[in-house]
Amino acid sequence: MALTLAGTGCNTATEQPGTAPKTPPPGSPAGTDVYYKQKLSWKNCGGGFQCATANVPLDYTKPGDGRLRLALIRLPARNKSERIGSLFTNPGGPGGSGVDFLRQAATSFGKDLRERFDLVGFDPRGVGASDPVKCLDGPQLDKYFSTDSSPDDRREVDALAAESRSFAQACQSKSSAELPYVGTVNAARDMDILRAAVGDDKMTYYGASYGTYLGAFYAEQFPTKVRALVLDGAVDPKESSTETLVEQAKGFETAFRSFVADCLKRSDCPLGTTEDEAIGKVSAFLRKLDKTPLPTREDSRKVTESWATMGIATALYTKEYWALLRQAFVQAMQQSDGTLLMTLADQMVERKKDGSYSNLTAANMAVNCVDKPNPPTLDAYAKYVDQAEKSSSLFGSFVVWGGLPCVYWPVQNKQQPYAVTAKGAAPILVIGTTRDPATPYKWAQSLASQLSSGVLLTLNGDGHTAYLQADPCITKATDRYLIKAEPPKDGTVCQ
């Protein structure tokens, strides 16, 4: 597949050759050495950034049978004389573009980090500009997301199943050659090739959300190559695919109740005067949308129960959106206008104004479905929906039914989930936020305890992940760890 990078026609930037030996780890299949020895050609691509592409094997068991091209971006260290190396970053997803993330978030990293590290982002295999997985087009995704994700009867369940099956079939039709190889284990192997390609002897890394899962599997496969890994908003590797979704639904419920508690203190809160009243009012509002969707002022789409739930969930990712969510509820409940809820939902799935989407949804499903085993049938899957609804009345059905395409996925993984220990790795910093909606705090506790060198740092707060919230306590501890490889005391809590 062709790979296009913005700015690749610009002049070649100054290259800083690395000094680390470019050799594959012991036991690697014959043929991987050519990937480890490759030299990247960095080119200016605007805003002080440099871009490059790297080659990795499609199939690590047969390195000579095909390759993928990965897109990279870096912001060179400001202080060349005190440069430590590269700080690799991943924003999560799976399916989030690391290239786009670094362009948007580079200035959010600590000043000392930007002085001493090249900040490096990359699109993992199948993501963004790295030979992206392709599935449904814009109109098809509109239909998919509009389908009732909280079905009330067998007819609606069957309709949801049909859309989910179509999703899986479209991915098979358009990306069959790549689907077996886009999982996290291979993406983590790619990271070691990228480490060697930039000339670093060991890996320094910041991963958020799914990026923690990717980082944990890097450490598991290459423990002696770990210099410093920050795993922020941790995912628990030992949970099953469906257990992960059930727990995530609980996380959104916890986060929403925190939003409600804050909302009830505000004069512009349209949800009543008590938490129970507010939850009941939102539940009734969503049930009404199930029968009568709301129009928007942006396009012809209507805000269904599914779109509205997605919009609410989006606003829980950061406290900065809570005021917008209050406004969205006022607009929808009092003015019968779903525009703000739809705007929030579109942000979650990276839908553009022209009706097209990034490949986030396709890549997210492709990686999740191949990483862990999935229930074999619709009825077996539905049991987990019932379980989630008991602990999360607002989000249980929405979150868990969202993984249904995996039941019909053309590639299935039989490897059961297991605890990741990364025995022999240097200290690894795991960060958890107590009311994180998408990666519940218990996952950070679990991952830190699984890792043989795990150190837990906690933010007692709201929102998804901690470091980019610019909490001074978190920033200071994290930056010190990344620069000096000295973690904070295990169990440190930032208020």
PDB file of N, CA and C in Angstrom, residues 356-450:
ATOM      1  N   SER A 356     -16.398  12.090   6.057  1.00  0.00           N
ATOM      2  CA  SER A 356     -15.405  11.015   6.058  1.00  0.00           C
ATOM      3  C   SER A 356     -14.869  10.815   7.477  1.00  0.00           C
ATOM      4  N   TYR A 357     -14.220   9.683   7.680  1.00  0.00           N
ATOM      5  CA  TYR A 357     -13.652   9.343   8.981  1.00  0.00           C
ATOM      6  C   TYR A 357     -12.163   9.037   8.828  1.00  0.00           C
ATOM      7  N   SER A 358     -11.423   9.216   9.911  1.00  0.00           N
ATOM      8  CA  SER A 358     -10.074   8.648   9.945  1.00  0.00           C
ATOM      9  C   SER A 358     -10.209   7.132  10.026  1.00  0.00           C
ATOM     10  N   ASN A 359      -9.093   6.424  10.050  1.00  0.00           N
ATOM     11  CA  ASN A 359      -9.206   4.967  10.145  1.00  0.00           C
ATOM     12  C   ASN A 359      -9.187   4.492  11.592  1.00  0.00           C
ATOM     13  N   LEU A 360      -9.436   5.407  12.541  1.00  0.00           N
ATOM     14  CA  LEU A 360      -9.431   5.042  13.955  1.00  0.00           C
ATOM     15  C   LEU A 360     -10.351   3.868  14.255  1.00  0.00           C
ATOM     16  N   THR A 361     -11.592   3.921  13.781  1.00  0.00           N
ATOM     17  CA  THR A 361     -12.561   2.869  14.102  1.00  0.00           C
ATOM     18  C   THR A 361     -12.137   1.530  13.516  1.00  0.00           C
ATOM     19  N   ALA A 362     -11.674   1.550  12.269  1.00  0.00           N
ATOM     20  CA  ALA A 362     -11.240   0.305  11.625  1.00  0.00           C
ATOM     21  C   ALA A 362     -10.046  -0.299  12.354  1.00  0.00           C
ATOM     22  N   ALA A 363      -9.049   0.521  12.646  1.00  0.00           N
ATOM     23  CA  ALA A 363      -7.852   0.017  13.315  1.00  0.00           C
ATOM     24  C   ALA A 363      -8.160  -0.430  14.734  1.00  0.00           C
ATOM     25  N   ASN A 364      -9.014   0.321  15.422  1.00  0.00           N
ATOM     26  CA  ASN A 364      -9.394  -0.045  16.780  1.00  0.00           C
ATOM     27  C   ASN A 364     -10.005  -1.434  16.821  1.00  0.00           C
ATOM     28  N   MET A 365     -10.937  -1.687  15.916  1.00  0.00           N
ATOM     29  CA  MET A 365     -11.586  -2.983  15.895  1.00  0.00           C
ATOM     30  C   MET A 365     -10.610  -4.079  15.472  1.00  0.00           C
ATOM     31  N   ALA A 366      -9.781  -3.781  14.474  1.00  0.00           N
ATOM     32  CA  ALA A 366      -8.858  -4.789  13.953  1.00  0.00           C
ATOM     33  C   ALA A 366      -7.877  -5.253  15.024  1.00  0.00           C
ATOM     34  N   VAL A 367      -7.355  -4.324  15.810  1.00  0.00           N
ATOM     35  CA  VAL A 367      -6.398  -4.691  16.850  1.00  0.00           C
ATOM     36  C   VAL A 367      -7.100  -5.395  18.010  1.00  0.00           C
ATOM     37  N   ASN A 368      -8.195  -4.816  18.478  1.00  0.00           N
ATOM     38  CA  ASN A 368      -8.900  -5.426  19.607  1.00  0.00           C
ATOM     39  C   ASN A 368      -9.379  -6.837  19.301  1.00  0.00           C
ATOM     40  N   CYS A 369      -9.890  -7.032  18.096  1.00  0.00           N
ATOM     41  CA  CYS A 369     -10.467  -8.345  17.766  1.00  0.00           C
ATOM     42  C   CYS A 369      -9.414  -9.430  17.636  1.00  0.00           C
ATOM     43  N   VAL A 370      -8.187  -9.060  17.249  1.00  0.00           N
ATOM     44  CA  VAL A 370      -7.156 -10.071  17.043  1.00  0.00           C
ATOM     45  C   VAL A 370      -6.283 -10.266  18.280  1.00  0.00           C
ATOM     46  N   ASP A 371      -6.366  -9.342  19.244  1.00  0.00           N
ATOM     47  CA  ASP A 371      -5.483  -9.431  20.407  1.00  0.00           C
ATOM     48  C   ASP A 371      -5.877 -10.534  21.381  1.00  0.00           C
ATOM     49  N   LYS A 372      -7.183 -10.766  21.547  1.00  0.00           N
ATOM     50  CA  LYS A 372      -7.639 -11.738  22.531  1.00  0.00           C
ATOM     51  C   LYS A 372      -8.771 -12.585  21.953  1.00  0.00           C
ATOM     52  N   PRO A 373      -8.999 -13.772  22.512  1.00  0.00           N
ATOM     53  CA  PRO A 373     -10.127 -14.584  22.047  1.00  0.00           C
ATOM     54  C   PRO A 373     -11.458 -13.877  22.288  1.00  0.00           C
ATOM     55  N   ASN A 374     -12.444 -14.200  21.455  1.00  0.00           N
ATOM     56  CA  ASN A 374     -13.765 -13.591  21.543  1.00  0.00           C
ATOM     57  C   ASN A 374     -14.837 -14.660  21.709  1.00  0.00           C
ATOM     58  N   PRO A 375     -15.984 -14.317  22.314  1.00  0.00           N
ATOM     59  CA  PRO A 375     -17.082 -15.295  22.404  1.00  0.00           C
ATOM     60  C   PRO A 375     -17.443 -15.796  21.009  1.00  0.00           C
ATOM     61  N   PRO A 376     -17.791 -17.077  20.897  1.00  0.00           N
ATOM     62  CA  PRO A 376     -17.993 -17.666  19.572  1.00  0.00           C
ATOM     63  C   PRO A 376     -19.325 -17.356  18.916  1.00  0.00           C
ATOM     64  N   THR A 377     -20.306 -16.934  19.707  1.00  0.00           N
ATOM     65  CA  THR A 377     -21.643 -16.718  19.145  1.00  0.00           C
ATOM     66  C   THR A 377     -22.269 -15.442  19.708  1.00  0.00           C
ATOM     67  N   LEU A 378     -23.309 -14.999  19.035  1.00  0.00           N
ATOM     68  CA  LEU A 378     -24.054 -13.828  19.481  1.00  0.00           C
ATOM     69  C   LEU A 378     -24.631 -14.045  20.874  1.00  0.00           C
ATOM     70  N   ASP A 379     -25.231 -15.200  21.110  1.00  0.00           N
ATOM     71  CA  ASP A 379     -25.862 -15.455  22.404  1.00  0.00           C
ATOM     72  C   ASP A 379     -24.829 -15.519  23.532  1.00  0.00           C
ATOM     73  N   ALA A 380     -23.664 -16.086  23.233  1.00  0.00           N
ATOM     74  CA  ALA A 380     -22.604 -16.131  24.245  1.00  0.00           C
ATOM     75  C   ALA A 380     -22.121 -14.726  24.568  1.00  0.00           C
ATOM     76  N   TYR A 381     -22.069 -13.880  23.575  1.00  0.00           N
ATOM     77  CA  TYR A 381     -21.629 -12.501  23.773  1.00  0.00           C
ATOM     78  C   TYR A 381     -22.648 -11.713  24.590  1.00  0.00           C
ATOM     79  N   ALA A 382     -23.927 -11.948  24.320  1.00  0.00           N
ATOM     80  CA  ALA A 382     -24.996 -11.175  24.962  1.00  0.00           C
ATOM     81  C   ALA A 382     -24.987 -11.317  26.486  1.00  0.00           C
ATOM     82  N   LYS A 383     -24.462 -12.424  26.993  1.00  0.00           N
ATOM     83  CA  LYS A 383     -24.412 -12.615  28.442  1.00  0.00           C
ATOM     84  C   LYS A 383     -23.582 -11.527  29.118  1.00  0.00           C
ATOM     85  N   TYR A 384     -22.534 -11.052  28.441  1.00  0.00           N
ATOM     86  CA  TYR A 384     -21.680 -10.018  29.019  1.00  0.00           C
ATOM     87  C   TYR A 384     -22.370  -8.656  28.986  1.00  0.00           C
ATOM     88  N   VAL A 385     -23.252  -8.468  28.017  1.00  0.00           N
ATOM     89  CA  VAL A 385     -24.048  -7.239  27.998  1.00  0.00           C
ATOM     90  C   VAL A 385     -24.943  -7.191  29.218  1.00  0.00           C
ATOM     91  N   ASP A 386     -25.598  -8.299  29.513  1.00  0.00           N
ATOM     92  CA  ASP A 386     -26.458  -8.374  30.694  1.00  0.00           C
ATOM     93  C   ASP A 386     -25.661  -8.075  31.961  1.00  0.00           C
ATOM     94  N   GLN A 387     -24.458  -8.617  32.033  1.00  0.00           N
ATOM     95  CA  GLN A 387     -23.602  -8.405  33.196  1.00  0.00           C
ATOM     96  C   GLN A 387     -23.235  -6.926  33.338  1.00  0.00           C
ATOM     97  N   ALA A 388     -22.908  -6.289  32.221  1.00  0.00           N
ATOM     98  CA  ALA A 388     -22.503  -4.880  32.256  1.00  0.00           C
ATOM     99  C   ALA A 388     -23.665  -3.975  32.631  1.00  0.00           C
ATOM    100  N   GLU A 389     -24.851  -4.275  32.151  1.00  0.00           N
ATOM    101  CA  GLU A 389     -26.008  -3.420  32.424  1.00  0.00           C
ATOM    102  C   GLU A 389     -26.366  -3.395  33.911  1.00  0.00           C
ATOM    103  N   LYS A 390     -26.030  -4.457  34.628  1.00  0.00           N
ATOM    104  CA  LYS A 390     -26.334  -4.509  36.059  1.00  0.00           C
ATOM    105  C   LYS A 390     -25.475  -3.532  36.848  1.00  0.00           C
ATOM    106  N   SER A 391     -24.265  -3.264  36.360  1.00  0.00           N
ATOM    107  CA  SER A 391     -23.369  -2.355  37.085  1.00  0.00           C
ATOM    108  C   SER A 391     -23.256  -0.987  36.432  1.00  0.00           C
ATOM    109  N   SER A 392     -23.772  -0.858  35.199  1.00  0.00           N
ATOM    110  CA  SER A 392     -23.703   0.424  34.503  1.00  0.00           C
ATOM    111  C   SER A 392     -24.952   0.572  33.646  1.00  0.00           C
ATOM    112  N   SER A 393     -25.984   1.164  34.230  1.00  0.00           N
ATOM    113  CA  SER A 393     -27.254   1.261  33.519  1.00  0.00           C
ATOM    114  C   SER A 393     -27.165   2.175  32.299  1.00  0.00           C
ATOM    115  N   LEU A 394     -26.316   3.187  32.364  1.00  0.00           N
ATOM    116  CA  LEU A 394     -26.223   4.137  31.256  1.00  0.00           C
ATOM    117  C   LEU A 394     -25.305   3.661  30.143  1.00  0.00           C
ATOM    118  N   PHE A 395     -24.183   3.016  30.498  1.00  0.00           N
ATOM    119  CA  PHE A 395     -23.146   2.736  29.507  1.00  0.00           C
ATOM    120  C   PHE A 395     -22.913   1.253  29.230  1.00  0.00           C
ATOM    121  N   GLY A 396     -23.492   0.368  30.042  1.00  0.00           N
ATOM    122  CA  GLY A 396     -23.204  -1.054  29.903  1.00  0.00           C
ATOM    123  C   GLY A 396     -23.484  -1.602  28.526  1.00  0.00           C
ATOM    124  N   SER A 397     -24.694  -1.390  28.042  1.00  0.00           N
ATOM    125  CA  SER A 397     -25.079  -1.906  26.731  1.00  0.00           C
ATOM    126  C   SER A 397     -24.257  -1.253  25.619  1.00  0.00           C
ATOM    127  N   PHE A 398     -24.123   0.055  25.684  1.00  0.00           N
ATOM    128  CA  PHE A 398     -23.401   0.808  24.663  1.00  0.00           C
ATOM    129  C   PHE A 398     -21.960   0.333  24.521  1.00  0.00           C
ATOM    130  N   VAL A 399     -21.253   0.190  25.641  1.00  0.00           N
ATOM    131  CA  VAL A 399     -19.839  -0.182  25.595  1.00  0.00           C
ATOM    132  C   VAL A 399     -19.662  -1.623  25.139  1.00  0.00           C
ATOM    133  N   VAL A 400     -20.394  -2.538  25.734  1.00  0.00           N
ATOM    134  CA  VAL A 400     -20.139  -3.954  25.453  1.00  0.00           C
ATOM    135  C   VAL A 400     -20.613  -4.355  24.055  1.00  0.00           C
ATOM    136  N   TRP A 401     -21.794  -3.894  23.640  1.00  0.00           N
ATOM    137  CA  TRP A 401     -22.227  -4.224  22.281  1.00  0.00           C
ATOM    138  C   TRP A 401     -21.271  -3.649  21.236  1.00  0.00           C
ATOM    139  N   GLY A 402     -20.504  -2.632  21.612  1.00  0.00           N
ATOM    140  CA  GLY A 402     -19.558  -2.042  20.670  1.00  0.00           C
ATOM    141  C   GLY A 402     -18.489  -2.996  20.187  1.00  0.00           C
ATOM    142  N   GLY A 403     -18.241  -4.060  20.930  1.00  0.00           N
ATOM    143  CA  GLY A 403     -17.233  -5.037  20.512  1.00  0.00           C
ATOM    144  C   GLY A 403     -17.787  -6.210  19.736  1.00  0.00           C
ATOM    145  N   LEU A 404     -19.085  -6.180  19.398  1.00  0.00           N
ATOM    146  CA  LEU A 404     -19.724  -7.332  18.752  1.00  0.00           C
ATOM    147  C   LEU A 404     -19.082  -7.735  17.420  1.00  0.00           C
ATOM    148  N   PRO A 405     -18.554  -6.828  16.596  1.00  0.00           N
ATOM    149  CA  PRO A 405     -17.919  -7.282  15.349  1.00  0.00           C
ATOM    150  C   PRO A 405     -16.847  -8.342  15.567  1.00  0.00           C
ATOM    151  N   CYS A 406     -16.244  -8.368  16.763  1.00  0.00           N
ATOM    152  CA  CYS A 406     -15.190  -9.353  17.020  1.00  0.00           C
ATOM    153  C   CYS A 406     -15.711 -10.792  16.979  1.00  0.00           C
ATOM    154  N   VAL A 407     -16.997 -10.991  17.261  1.00  0.00           N
ATOM    155  CA  VAL A 407     -17.577 -12.332  17.174  1.00  0.00           C
ATOM    156  C   VAL A 407     -17.502 -12.855  15.745  1.00  0.00           C
ATOM    157  N   TYR A 408     -17.602 -11.951  14.780  1.00  0.00           N
ATOM    158  CA  TYR A 408     -17.625 -12.329  13.365  1.00  0.00           C
ATOM    159  C   TYR A 408     -16.281 -12.084  12.668  1.00  0.00           C
ATOM    160  N   TRP A 409     -15.260 -11.763  13.444  1.00  0.00           N
ATOM    161  CA  TRP A 409     -13.975 -11.377  12.852  1.00  0.00           C
ATOM    162  C   TRP A 409     -13.335 -12.550  12.112  1.00  0.00           C
ATOM    163  N   PRO A 410     -12.756 -12.282  10.952  1.00  0.00           N
ATOM    164  CA  PRO A 410     -12.198 -13.378  10.144  1.00  0.00           C
ATOM    165  C   PRO A 410     -10.927 -13.990  10.720  1.00  0.00           C
ATOM    166  N   VAL A 411     -10.284 -13.309  11.667  1.00  0.00           N
ATOM    167  CA  VAL A 411      -9.057 -13.818  12.289  1.00  0.00           C
ATOM    168  C   VAL A 411      -9.293 -13.911  13.785  1.00  0.00           C
ATOM    169  N   GLN A 412      -9.121 -15.093  14.356  1.00  0.00           N
ATOM    170  CA  GLN A 412      -9.365 -15.276  15.787  1.00  0.00           C
ATOM    171  C   GLN A 412      -8.085 -15.720  16.485  1.00  0.00           C
ATOM    172  N   ASN A 413      -7.874 -15.197  17.681  1.00  0.00           N
ATOM    173  CA  ASN A 413      -6.704 -15.496  18.494  1.00  0.00           C
ATOM    174  C   ASN A 413      -7.107 -16.485  19.583  1.00  0.00           C
ATOM    175  N   LYS A 414      -6.364 -17.556  19.730  1.00  0.00           N
ATOM    176  CA  LYS A 414      -6.677 -18.572  20.733  1.00  0.00           C
ATOM    177  C   LYS A 414      -5.850 -18.411  22.005  1.00  0.00           C
ATOM    178  N   GLN A 415      -4.886 -17.485  22.000  1.00  0.00           N
ATOM    179  CA  GLN A 415      -4.042 -17.267  23.180  1.00  0.00           C
ATOM    180  C   GLN A 415      -4.831 -16.567  24.284  1.00  0.00           C
ATOM    181  N   GLN A 416      -4.987 -17.237  25.405  1.00  0.00           N
ATOM    182  CA  GLN A 416      -5.722 -16.650  26.516  1.00  0.00           C
ATOM    183  C   GLN A 416      -4.916 -15.517  27.153  1.00  0.00           C
ATOM    184  N   PRO A 417      -5.599 -14.483  27.664  1.00  0.00           N
ATOM    185  CA  PRO A 417      -4.884 -13.378  28.312  1.00  0.00           C
ATOM    186  C   PRO A 417      -4.066 -13.872  29.505  1.00  0.00           C
ATOM    187  N   TYR A 418      -2.993 -13.180  29.811  1.00  0.00           N
ATOM    188  CA  TYR A 418      -2.131 -13.578  30.911  1.00  0.00           C
ATOM    189  C   TYR A 418      -1.495 -12.342  31.537  1.00  0.00           C
ATOM    190  N   ALA A 419      -1.031 -12.492  32.758  1.00  0.00           N
ATOM    191  CA  ALA A 419      -0.357 -11.399  33.439  1.00  0.00           C
ATOM    192  C   ALA A 419       0.974 -11.113  32.771  1.00  0.00           C
ATOM    193  N   VAL A 420       1.290  -9.857  32.595  1.00  0.00           N
ATOM    194  CA  VAL A 420       2.551  -9.435  31.992  1.00  0.00           C
ATOM    195  C   VAL A 420       3.503  -9.048  33.113  1.00  0.00           C
ATOM    196  N   THR A 421       4.659  -9.714  33.172  1.00  0.00           N
ATOM    197  CA  THR A 421       5.589  -9.492  34.286  1.00  0.00           C
ATOM    198  C   THR A 421       6.831  -8.707  33.883  1.00  0.00           C
ATOM    199  N   ALA A 422       7.260  -8.833  32.636  1.00  0.00           N
ATOM    200  CA  ALA A 422       8.481  -8.147  32.148  1.00  0.00           C
ATOM    201  C   ALA A 422       9.639  -8.360  33.117  1.00  0.00           C
ATOM    202  N   LYS A 423       9.857  -9.604  33.492  1.00  0.00           N
ATOM    203  CA  LYS A 423      10.908  -9.921  34.456  1.00  0.00           C
ATOM    204  C   LYS A 423      12.269  -9.492  33.926  1.00  0.00           C
ATOM    205  N   GLY A 424      12.999  -8.766  34.743  1.00  0.00           N
ATOM    206  CA  GLY A 424      14.326  -8.300  34.356  1.00  0.00           C
ATOM    207  C   GLY A 424      14.352  -6.875  33.842  1.00  0.00           C
ATOM    208  N   ALA A 425      13.175  -6.252  33.720  1.00  0.00           N
ATOM    209  CA  ALA A 425      13.116  -4.872  33.222  1.00  0.00           C
ATOM    210  C   ALA A 425      13.466  -3.884  34.329  1.00  0.00           C
ATOM    211  N   ALA A 426      13.993  -2.736  33.930  1.00  0.00           N
ATOM    212  CA  ALA A 426      14.200  -1.626  34.860  1.00  0.00           C
ATOM    213  C   ALA A 426      12.844  -1.158  35.384  1.00  0.00           C
ATOM    214  N   PRO A 427      12.816  -0.347  36.444  1.00  0.00           N
ATOM    215  CA  PRO A 427      11.527   0.114  36.983  1.00  0.00           C
ATOM    216  C   PRO A 427      10.632   0.731  35.914  1.00  0.00           C
ATOM    217  N   ILE A 428       9.351   0.352  35.952  1.00  0.00           N
ATOM    218  CA  ILE A 428       8.341   0.838  35.003  1.00  0.00           C
ATOM    219  C   ILE A 428       7.285   1.606  35.787  1.00  0.00           C
ATOM    220  N   LEU A 429       7.003   2.840  35.361  1.00  0.00           N
ATOM    221  CA  LEU A 429       6.064   3.696  36.073  1.00  0.00           C
ATOM    222  C   LEU A 429       4.665   3.540  35.495  1.00  0.00           C
ATOM    223  N   VAL A 430       3.720   3.111  36.331  1.00  0.00           N
ATOM    224  CA  VAL A 430       2.318   2.961  35.955  1.00  0.00           C
ATOM    225  C   VAL A 430       1.523   4.060  36.650  1.00  0.00           C
ATOM    226  N   ILE A 431       0.748   4.829  35.868  1.00  0.00           N
ATOM    227  CA  ILE A 431      -0.040   5.927  36.426  1.00  0.00           C
ATOM    228  C   ILE A 431      -1.528   5.625  36.278  1.00  0.00           C
ATOM    229  N   GLY A 432      -2.271   5.821  37.343  1.00  0.00           N
ATOM    230  CA  GLY A 432      -3.719   5.625  37.301  1.00  0.00           C
ATOM    231  C   GLY A 432      -4.443   6.832  37.863  1.00  0.00           C
ATOM    232  N   THR A 433      -5.599   7.150  37.280  1.00  0.00           N
ATOM    233  CA  THR A 433      -6.458   8.225  37.760  1.00  0.00           C
ATOM    234  C   THR A 433      -7.697   7.597  38.389  1.00  0.00           C
ATOM    235  N   THR A 434      -8.061   8.037  39.590  1.00  0.00           N
ATOM    236  CA  THR A 434      -9.054   7.300  40.380  1.00  0.00           C
ATOM    237  C   THR A 434     -10.435   7.249  39.746  1.00  0.00           C
ATOM    238  N   ARG A 435     -10.798   8.272  38.962  1.00  0.00           N
ATOM    239  CA  ARG A 435     -12.128   8.261  38.329  1.00  0.00           C
ATOM    240  C   ARG A 435     -11.992   8.361  36.817  1.00  0.00           C
ATOM    241  N   ASP A 436     -11.026   7.641  36.285  1.00  0.00           N
ATOM    242  CA  ASP A 436     -10.810   7.582  34.842  1.00  0.00           C
ATOM    243  C   ASP A 436     -11.962   6.818  34.196  1.00  0.00           C
ATOM    244  N   PRO A 437     -12.611   7.392  33.166  1.00  0.00           N
ATOM    245  CA  PRO A 437     -13.758   6.704  32.568  1.00  0.00           C
ATOM    246  C   PRO A 437     -13.382   5.512  31.691  1.00  0.00           C
ATOM    247  N   ALA A 438     -12.318   5.633  30.924  1.00  0.00           N
ATOM    248  CA  ALA A 438     -12.015   4.634  29.891  1.00  0.00           C
ATOM    249  C   ALA A 438     -11.062   3.545  30.361  1.00  0.00           C
ATOM    250  N   THR A 439     -10.208   3.865  31.316  1.00  0.00           N
ATOM    251  CA  THR A 439      -9.285   2.875  31.879  1.00  0.00           C
ATOM    252  C   THR A 439      -9.414   2.946  33.404  1.00  0.00           C
ATOM    253  N   PRO A 440     -10.328   2.175  33.958  1.00  0.00           N
ATOM    254  CA  PRO A 440     -10.599   2.250  35.394  1.00  0.00           C
ATOM    255  C   PRO A 440      -9.339   2.110  36.246  1.00  0.00           C
ATOM    256  N   TYR A 441      -9.337   2.781  37.368  1.00  0.00           N
ATOM    257  CA  TYR A 441      -8.161   2.831  38.237  1.00  0.00           C
ATOM    258  C   TYR A 441      -7.681   1.438  38.648  1.00  0.00           C
ATOM    259  N   LYS A 442      -8.599   0.508  38.819  1.00  0.00           N
ATOM    260  CA  LYS A 442      -8.206  -0.843  39.245  1.00  0.00           C
ATOM    261  C   LYS A 442      -7.256  -1.486  38.230  1.00  0.00           C
ATOM    262  N   TRP A 443      -7.329  -1.067  36.960  1.00  0.00           N
ATOM    263  CA  TRP A 443      -6.412  -1.616  35.959  1.00  0.00           C
ATOM    264  C   TRP A 443      -4.980  -1.158  36.217  1.00  0.00           C
ATOM    265  N   ALA A 444      -4.812   0.086  36.618  1.00  0.00           N
ATOM    266  CA  ALA A 444      -3.467   0.581  36.932  1.00  0.00           C
ATOM    267  C   ALA A 444      -2.911  -0.180  38.138  1.00  0.00           C
ATOM    268  N   GLN A 445      -3.746  -0.386  39.137  1.00  0.00           N
ATOM    269  CA  GLN A 445      -3.309  -1.154  40.302  1.00  0.00           C
ATOM    270  C   GLN A 445      -2.893  -2.562  39.903  1.00  0.00           C
ATOM    271  N   SER A 446      -3.688  -3.170  39.022  1.00  0.00           N
ATOM    272  CA  SER A 446      -3.404  -4.534  38.597  1.00  0.00           C
ATOM    273  C   SER A 446      -2.119  -4.614  37.779  1.00  0.00           C
ATOM    274  N   LEU A 447      -1.958  -3.704  36.808  1.00  0.00           N
ATOM    275  CA  LEU A 447      -0.763  -3.758  35.962  1.00  0.00           C
ATOM    276  C   LEU A 447       0.498  -3.500  36.777  1.00  0.00           C
ATOM    277  N   ALA A 448       0.452  -2.542  37.686  1.00  0.00           N
ATOM    278  CA  ALA A 448       1.628  -2.255  38.502  1.00  0.00           C
ATOM    279  C   ALA A 448       2.024  -3.464  39.342  1.00  0.00           C
ATOM    280  N   SER A 449       1.028  -4.206  39.805  1.00  0.00           N
ATOM    281  CA  SER A 449       1.334  -5.389  40.617  1.00  0.00           C
ATOM    282  C   SER A 449       1.807  -6.557  39.762  1.00  0.00           C
ATOM    283  N   GLN A 450       1.341  -6.637  38.505  1.00  0.00           N
ATOM    284  CA  GLN A 450       1.796  -7.707  37.617  1.00  0.00           C
ATOM    285  C   GLN A 450       3.262  -7.546  37.227  1.00  0.00           C
TER     286      GLN A 450
END
